mmCIF file of C-alpha atoms in Angstrom:
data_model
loop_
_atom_site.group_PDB
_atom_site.id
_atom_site.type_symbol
_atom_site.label_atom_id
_atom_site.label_comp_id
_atom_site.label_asym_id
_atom_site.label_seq_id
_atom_site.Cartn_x
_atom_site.Cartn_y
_atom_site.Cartn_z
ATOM 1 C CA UNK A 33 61.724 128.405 42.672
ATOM 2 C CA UNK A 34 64.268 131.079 43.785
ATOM 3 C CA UNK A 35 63.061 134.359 43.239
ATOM 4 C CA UNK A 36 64.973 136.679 40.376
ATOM 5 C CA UNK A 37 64.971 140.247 39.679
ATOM 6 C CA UNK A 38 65.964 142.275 36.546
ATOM 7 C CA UNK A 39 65.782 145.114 35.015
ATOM 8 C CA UNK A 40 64.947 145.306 31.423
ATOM 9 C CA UNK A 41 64.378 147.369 28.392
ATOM 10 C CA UNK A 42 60.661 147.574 26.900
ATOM 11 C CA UNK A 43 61.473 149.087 23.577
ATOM 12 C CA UNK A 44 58.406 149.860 22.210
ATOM 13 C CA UNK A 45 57.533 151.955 24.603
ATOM 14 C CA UNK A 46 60.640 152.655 25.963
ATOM 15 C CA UNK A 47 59.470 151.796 29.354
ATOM 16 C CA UNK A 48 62.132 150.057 32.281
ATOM 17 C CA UNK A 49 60.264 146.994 33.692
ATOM 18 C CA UNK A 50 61.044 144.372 36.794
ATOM 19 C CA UNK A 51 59.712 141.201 36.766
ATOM 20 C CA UNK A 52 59.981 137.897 39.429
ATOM 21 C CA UNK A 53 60.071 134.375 38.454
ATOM 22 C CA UNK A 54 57.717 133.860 41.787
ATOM 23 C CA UNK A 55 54.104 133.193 43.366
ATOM 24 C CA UNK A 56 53.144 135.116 39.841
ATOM 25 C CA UNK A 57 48.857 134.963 38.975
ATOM 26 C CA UNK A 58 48.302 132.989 41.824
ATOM 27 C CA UNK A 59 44.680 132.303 42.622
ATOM 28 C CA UNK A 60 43.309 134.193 45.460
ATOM 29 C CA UNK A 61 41.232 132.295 48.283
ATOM 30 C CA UNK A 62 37.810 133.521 48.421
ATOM 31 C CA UNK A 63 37.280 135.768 51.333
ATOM 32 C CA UNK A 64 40.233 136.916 52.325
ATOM 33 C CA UNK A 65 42.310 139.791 51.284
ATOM 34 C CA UNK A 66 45.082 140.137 48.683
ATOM 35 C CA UNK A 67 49.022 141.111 50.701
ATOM 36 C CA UNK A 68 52.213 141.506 48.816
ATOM 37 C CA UNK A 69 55.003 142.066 51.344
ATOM 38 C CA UNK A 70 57.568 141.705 48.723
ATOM 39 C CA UNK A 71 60.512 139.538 51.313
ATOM 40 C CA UNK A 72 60.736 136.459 49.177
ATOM 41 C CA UNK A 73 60.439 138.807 45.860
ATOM 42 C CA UNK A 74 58.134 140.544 43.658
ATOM 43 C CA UNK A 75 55.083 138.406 43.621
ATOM 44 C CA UNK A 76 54.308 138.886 40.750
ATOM 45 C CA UNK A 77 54.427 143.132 40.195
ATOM 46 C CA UNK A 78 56.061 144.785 37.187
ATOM 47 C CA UNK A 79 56.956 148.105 37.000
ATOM 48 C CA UNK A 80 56.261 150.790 33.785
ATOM 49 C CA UNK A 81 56.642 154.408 33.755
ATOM 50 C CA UNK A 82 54.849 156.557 31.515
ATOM 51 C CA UNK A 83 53.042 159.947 30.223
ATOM 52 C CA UNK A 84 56.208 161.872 28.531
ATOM 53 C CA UNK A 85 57.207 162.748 25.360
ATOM 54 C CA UNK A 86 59.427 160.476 22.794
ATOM 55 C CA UNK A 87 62.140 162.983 22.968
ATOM 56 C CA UNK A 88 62.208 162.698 26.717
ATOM 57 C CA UNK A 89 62.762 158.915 27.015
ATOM 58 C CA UNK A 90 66.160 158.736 27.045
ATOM 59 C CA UNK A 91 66.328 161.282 30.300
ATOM 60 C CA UNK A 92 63.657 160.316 32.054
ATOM 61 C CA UNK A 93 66.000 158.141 34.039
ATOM 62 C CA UNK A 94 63.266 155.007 35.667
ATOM 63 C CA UNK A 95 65.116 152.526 37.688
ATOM 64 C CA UNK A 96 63.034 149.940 39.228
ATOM 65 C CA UNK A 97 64.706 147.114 41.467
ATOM 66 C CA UNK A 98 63.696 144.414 44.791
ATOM 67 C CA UNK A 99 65.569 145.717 47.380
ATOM 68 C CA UNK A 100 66.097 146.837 51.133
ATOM 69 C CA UNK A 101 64.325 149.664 52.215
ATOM 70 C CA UNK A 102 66.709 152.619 52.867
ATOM 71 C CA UNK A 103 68.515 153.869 56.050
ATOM 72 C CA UNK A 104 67.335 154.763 58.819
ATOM 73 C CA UNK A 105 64.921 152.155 57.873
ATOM 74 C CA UNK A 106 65.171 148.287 58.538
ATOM 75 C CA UNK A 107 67.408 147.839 55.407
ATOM 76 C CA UNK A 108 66.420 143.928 55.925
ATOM 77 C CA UNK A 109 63.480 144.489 54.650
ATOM 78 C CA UNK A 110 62.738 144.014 50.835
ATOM 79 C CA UNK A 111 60.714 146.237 48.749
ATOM 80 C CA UNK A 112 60.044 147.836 45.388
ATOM 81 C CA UNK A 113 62.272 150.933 44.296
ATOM 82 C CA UNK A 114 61.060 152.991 41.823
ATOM 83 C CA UNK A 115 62.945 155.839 40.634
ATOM 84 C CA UNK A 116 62.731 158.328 37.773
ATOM 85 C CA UNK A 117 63.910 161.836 37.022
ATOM 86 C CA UNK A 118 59.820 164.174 36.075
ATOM 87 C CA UNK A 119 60.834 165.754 33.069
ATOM 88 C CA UNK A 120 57.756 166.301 31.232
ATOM 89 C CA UNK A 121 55.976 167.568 34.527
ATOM 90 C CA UNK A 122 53.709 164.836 34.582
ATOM 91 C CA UNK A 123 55.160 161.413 35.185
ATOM 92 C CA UNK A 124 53.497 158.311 35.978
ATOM 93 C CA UNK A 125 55.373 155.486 37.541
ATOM 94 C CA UNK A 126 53.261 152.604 38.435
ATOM 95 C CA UNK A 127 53.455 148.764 39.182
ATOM 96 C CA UNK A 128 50.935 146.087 37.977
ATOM 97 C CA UNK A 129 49.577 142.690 38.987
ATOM 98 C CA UNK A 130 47.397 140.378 37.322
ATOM 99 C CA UNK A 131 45.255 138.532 39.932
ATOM 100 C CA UNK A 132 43.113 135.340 38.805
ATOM 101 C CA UNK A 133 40.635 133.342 40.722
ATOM 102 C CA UNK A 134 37.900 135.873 41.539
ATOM 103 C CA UNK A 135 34.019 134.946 40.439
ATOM 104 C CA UNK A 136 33.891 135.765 36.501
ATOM 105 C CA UNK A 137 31.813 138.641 35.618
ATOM 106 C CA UNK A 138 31.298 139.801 39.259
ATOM 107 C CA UNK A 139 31.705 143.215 40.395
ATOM 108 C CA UNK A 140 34.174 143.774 43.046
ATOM 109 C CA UNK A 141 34.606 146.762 45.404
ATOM 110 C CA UNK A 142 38.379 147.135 46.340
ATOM 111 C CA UNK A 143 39.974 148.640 49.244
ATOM 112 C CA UNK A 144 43.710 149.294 49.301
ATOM 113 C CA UNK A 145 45.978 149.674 51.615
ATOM 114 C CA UNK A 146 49.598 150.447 50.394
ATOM 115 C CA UNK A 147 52.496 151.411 52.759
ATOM 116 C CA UNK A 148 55.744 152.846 51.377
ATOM 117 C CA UNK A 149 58.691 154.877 52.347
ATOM 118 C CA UNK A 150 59.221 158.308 51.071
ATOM 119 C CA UNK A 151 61.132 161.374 52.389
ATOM 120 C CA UNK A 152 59.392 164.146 50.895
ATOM 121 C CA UNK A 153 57.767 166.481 53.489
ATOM 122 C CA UNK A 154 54.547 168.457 52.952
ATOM 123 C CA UNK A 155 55.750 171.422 53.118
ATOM 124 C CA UNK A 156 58.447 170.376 50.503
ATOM 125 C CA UNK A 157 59.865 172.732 47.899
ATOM 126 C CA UNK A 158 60.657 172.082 44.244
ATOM 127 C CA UNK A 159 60.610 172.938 40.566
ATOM 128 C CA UNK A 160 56.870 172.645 38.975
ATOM 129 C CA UNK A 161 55.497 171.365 42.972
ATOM 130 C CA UNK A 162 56.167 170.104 45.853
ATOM 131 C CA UNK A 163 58.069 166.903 46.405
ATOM 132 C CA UNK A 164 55.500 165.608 48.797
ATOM 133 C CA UNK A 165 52.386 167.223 48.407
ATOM 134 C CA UNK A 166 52.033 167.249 44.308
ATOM 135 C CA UNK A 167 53.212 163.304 43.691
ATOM 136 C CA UNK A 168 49.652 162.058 43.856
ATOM 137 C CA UNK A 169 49.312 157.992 45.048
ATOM 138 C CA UNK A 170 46.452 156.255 42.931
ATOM 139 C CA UNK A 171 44.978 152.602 42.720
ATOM 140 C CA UNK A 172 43.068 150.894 40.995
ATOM 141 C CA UNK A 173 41.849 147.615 38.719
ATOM 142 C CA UNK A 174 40.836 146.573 35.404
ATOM 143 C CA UNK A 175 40.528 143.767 32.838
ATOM 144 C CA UNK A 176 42.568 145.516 30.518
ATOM 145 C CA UNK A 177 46.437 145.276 30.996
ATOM 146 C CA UNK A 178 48.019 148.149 31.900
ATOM 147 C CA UNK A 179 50.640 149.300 29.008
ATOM 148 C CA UNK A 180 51.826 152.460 27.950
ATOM 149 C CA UNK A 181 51.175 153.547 24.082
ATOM 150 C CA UNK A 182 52.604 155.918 21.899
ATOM 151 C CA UNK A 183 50.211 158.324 20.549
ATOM 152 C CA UNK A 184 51.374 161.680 18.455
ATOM 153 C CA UNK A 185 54.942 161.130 19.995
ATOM 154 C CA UNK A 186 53.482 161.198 23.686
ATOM 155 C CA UNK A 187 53.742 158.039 26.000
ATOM 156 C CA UNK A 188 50.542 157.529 27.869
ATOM 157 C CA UNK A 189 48.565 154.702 29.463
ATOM 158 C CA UNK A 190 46.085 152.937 28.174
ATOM 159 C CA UNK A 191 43.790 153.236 30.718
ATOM 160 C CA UNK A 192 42.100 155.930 32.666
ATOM 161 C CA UNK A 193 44.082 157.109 35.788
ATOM 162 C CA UNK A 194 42.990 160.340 35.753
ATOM 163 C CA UNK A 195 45.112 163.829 35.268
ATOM 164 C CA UNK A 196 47.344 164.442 38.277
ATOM 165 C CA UNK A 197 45.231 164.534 41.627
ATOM 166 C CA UNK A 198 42.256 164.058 39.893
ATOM 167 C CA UNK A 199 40.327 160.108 39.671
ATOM 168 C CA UNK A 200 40.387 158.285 36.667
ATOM 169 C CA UNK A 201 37.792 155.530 35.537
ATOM 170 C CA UNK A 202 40.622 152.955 36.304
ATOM 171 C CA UNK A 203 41.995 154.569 39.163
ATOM 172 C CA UNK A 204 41.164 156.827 41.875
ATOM 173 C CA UNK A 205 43.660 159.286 44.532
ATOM 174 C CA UNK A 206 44.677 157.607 47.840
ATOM 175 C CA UNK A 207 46.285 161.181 48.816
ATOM 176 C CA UNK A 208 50.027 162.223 48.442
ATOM 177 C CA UNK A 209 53.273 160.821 49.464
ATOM 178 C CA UNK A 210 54.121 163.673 51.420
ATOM 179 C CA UNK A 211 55.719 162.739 54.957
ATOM 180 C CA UNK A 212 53.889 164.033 58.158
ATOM 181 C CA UNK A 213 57.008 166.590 58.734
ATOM 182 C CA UNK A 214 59.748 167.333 57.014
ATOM 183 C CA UNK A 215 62.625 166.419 58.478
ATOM 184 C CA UNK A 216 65.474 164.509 56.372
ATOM 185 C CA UNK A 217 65.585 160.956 55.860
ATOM 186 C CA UNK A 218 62.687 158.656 54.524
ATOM 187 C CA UNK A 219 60.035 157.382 56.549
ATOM 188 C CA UNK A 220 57.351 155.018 56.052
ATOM 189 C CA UNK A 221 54.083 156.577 55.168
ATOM 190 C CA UNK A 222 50.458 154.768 54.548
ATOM 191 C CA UNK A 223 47.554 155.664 52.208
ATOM 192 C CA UNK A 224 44.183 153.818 51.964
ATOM 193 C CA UNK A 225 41.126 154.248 49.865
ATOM 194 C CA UNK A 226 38.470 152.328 53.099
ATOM 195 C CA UNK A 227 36.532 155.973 53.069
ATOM 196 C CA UNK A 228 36.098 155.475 48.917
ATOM 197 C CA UNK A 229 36.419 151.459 48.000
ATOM 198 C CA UNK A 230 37.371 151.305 44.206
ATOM 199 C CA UNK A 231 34.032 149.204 42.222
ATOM 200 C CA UNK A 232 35.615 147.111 39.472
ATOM 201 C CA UNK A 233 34.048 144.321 37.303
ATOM 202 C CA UNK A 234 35.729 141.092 36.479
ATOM 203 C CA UNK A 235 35.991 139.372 32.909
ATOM 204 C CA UNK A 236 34.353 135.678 32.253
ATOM 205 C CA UNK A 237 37.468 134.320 33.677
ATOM 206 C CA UNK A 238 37.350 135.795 37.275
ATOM 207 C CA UNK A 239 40.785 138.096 36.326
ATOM 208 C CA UNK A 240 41.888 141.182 37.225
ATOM 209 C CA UNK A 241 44.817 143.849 36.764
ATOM 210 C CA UNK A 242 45.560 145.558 39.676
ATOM 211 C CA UNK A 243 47.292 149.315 39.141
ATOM 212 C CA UNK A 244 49.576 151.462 41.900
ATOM 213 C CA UNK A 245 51.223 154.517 40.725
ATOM 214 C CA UNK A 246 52.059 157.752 41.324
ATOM 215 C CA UNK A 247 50.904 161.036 39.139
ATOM 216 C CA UNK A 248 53.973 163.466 39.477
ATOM 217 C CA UNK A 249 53.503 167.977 39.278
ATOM 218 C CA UNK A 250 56.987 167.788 40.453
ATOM 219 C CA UNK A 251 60.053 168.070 38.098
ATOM 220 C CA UNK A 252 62.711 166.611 39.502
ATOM 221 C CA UNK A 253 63.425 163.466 41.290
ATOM 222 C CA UNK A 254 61.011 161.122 42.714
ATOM 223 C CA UNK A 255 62.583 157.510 44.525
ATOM 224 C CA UNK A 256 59.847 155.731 46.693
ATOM 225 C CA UNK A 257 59.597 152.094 48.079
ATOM 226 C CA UNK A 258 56.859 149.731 47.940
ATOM 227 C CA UNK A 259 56.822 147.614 51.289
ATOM 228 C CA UNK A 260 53.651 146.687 51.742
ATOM 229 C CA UNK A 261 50.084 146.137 49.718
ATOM 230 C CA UNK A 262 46.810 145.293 50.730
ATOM 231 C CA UNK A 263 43.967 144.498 48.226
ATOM 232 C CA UNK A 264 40.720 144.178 50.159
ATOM 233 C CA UNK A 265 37.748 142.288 47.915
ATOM 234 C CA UNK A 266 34.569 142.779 49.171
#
């Protein structure tokens, strides 16, 4: 089946989403790790952004789309943008997975590995934090869907990520997305959790959600791209 992208409205919620008509829940072979490289499409991912206010949804400004990484990267190869403008100081913009196939009622320990392409240095500069240095990366899993809810006229997820660089139940820091040196132009950049592997149960039918996101203390302008994720189930 060819692969499709799009870019929708989520109204109740008022979240952007991508989806991909391919390789979506496929089973995963025991043993062997999970990889989305994201060439032939999404595999599966969707994309949600979340924690800000009701009044703020309109401005917010999330784009998410399958394409080339940017210059002076190898534009041939495909990834997920994610885009969004911080303005309630503490954005979350994440992508999802469901994975099937595992044992049922088994708990997992989960290492990630997730490269992407940023150009925000760590010694950055910006309104609220630094570009780099306060846009926290987190992972993590759950048998709960990942949505964002509308509590008191605040958008927040569901589950427990945790505030900013601190761990959540759900999910847990993999470090910034700060650049080793801050020169223009973006770069690709690699986090992994192998010194902390993420524990993580599965429901009676052997399924899981996987989470990536990042937890924003900067107010402006955050566009990454997702080129690479490994899921590691030991």
């Amino acid at each position: 089946m060819q692969s499709t992208f799009m870019v929708i409205a989520v109204l109740a919620g008022s979240l952007f989403t991508f989806s991909a008509c391919n390789q979506d829940n496929v089973p995963l072979q025991p043993g062997l790790p999970y990889q989305s490289s994201f060439q032939a499409g999404s595999d599966g991912w969707s994309a949600g952004i979340t924690d800000f206010g009701k009044a703020q949804e309109n401005s917010m400004e999330f784009k998410a789309a399958w394409k080339g990484l940017p210059a002076p990267l190898d534009t041939t190869r495909k990834s997920l943008m994610l885009s969004s403008m911080n303005r309630s100081d503490d954005a979350f913009m994440f992508i999802k997975k469901k994975v099937v196939g595992l044992q049922p009622n088994k708990e997992y320990k989960l290492v990630f590995t997730i490269e992407l392409a940023s150009q925000y240095g760590e010694n950055s500069i910006g309104i609220g934090g630094s570009p780099g240095s306060s846009v926290f990366l987190k992972a993590g899993a759950s048998v709960v869907e990942p949505v964002s809810v509308l509590k008191d006229d605040f958008y927040s997820l569901n589950l427990d990520k945790g505030a900013q660089n601190n761990d959540g139940k759900d999910a847990i820091r993999l470090g910034n997305i700060a650049t080793t040196d801050d020169k223009e132009g973006y770069s690709l950049i690699t986090r992994t959790n192998a010194d902390k592997p993420f524990s993580v149960t599965t429901n009676d039918k052997g399924e899981l959600w996987l989470l990536i996101g990042t937890d924003s203390g900067f107010e402006g302008l955050t566009t990454l791209y997702y080129s690479k994720v490994n899921v590691l189930f030991q």
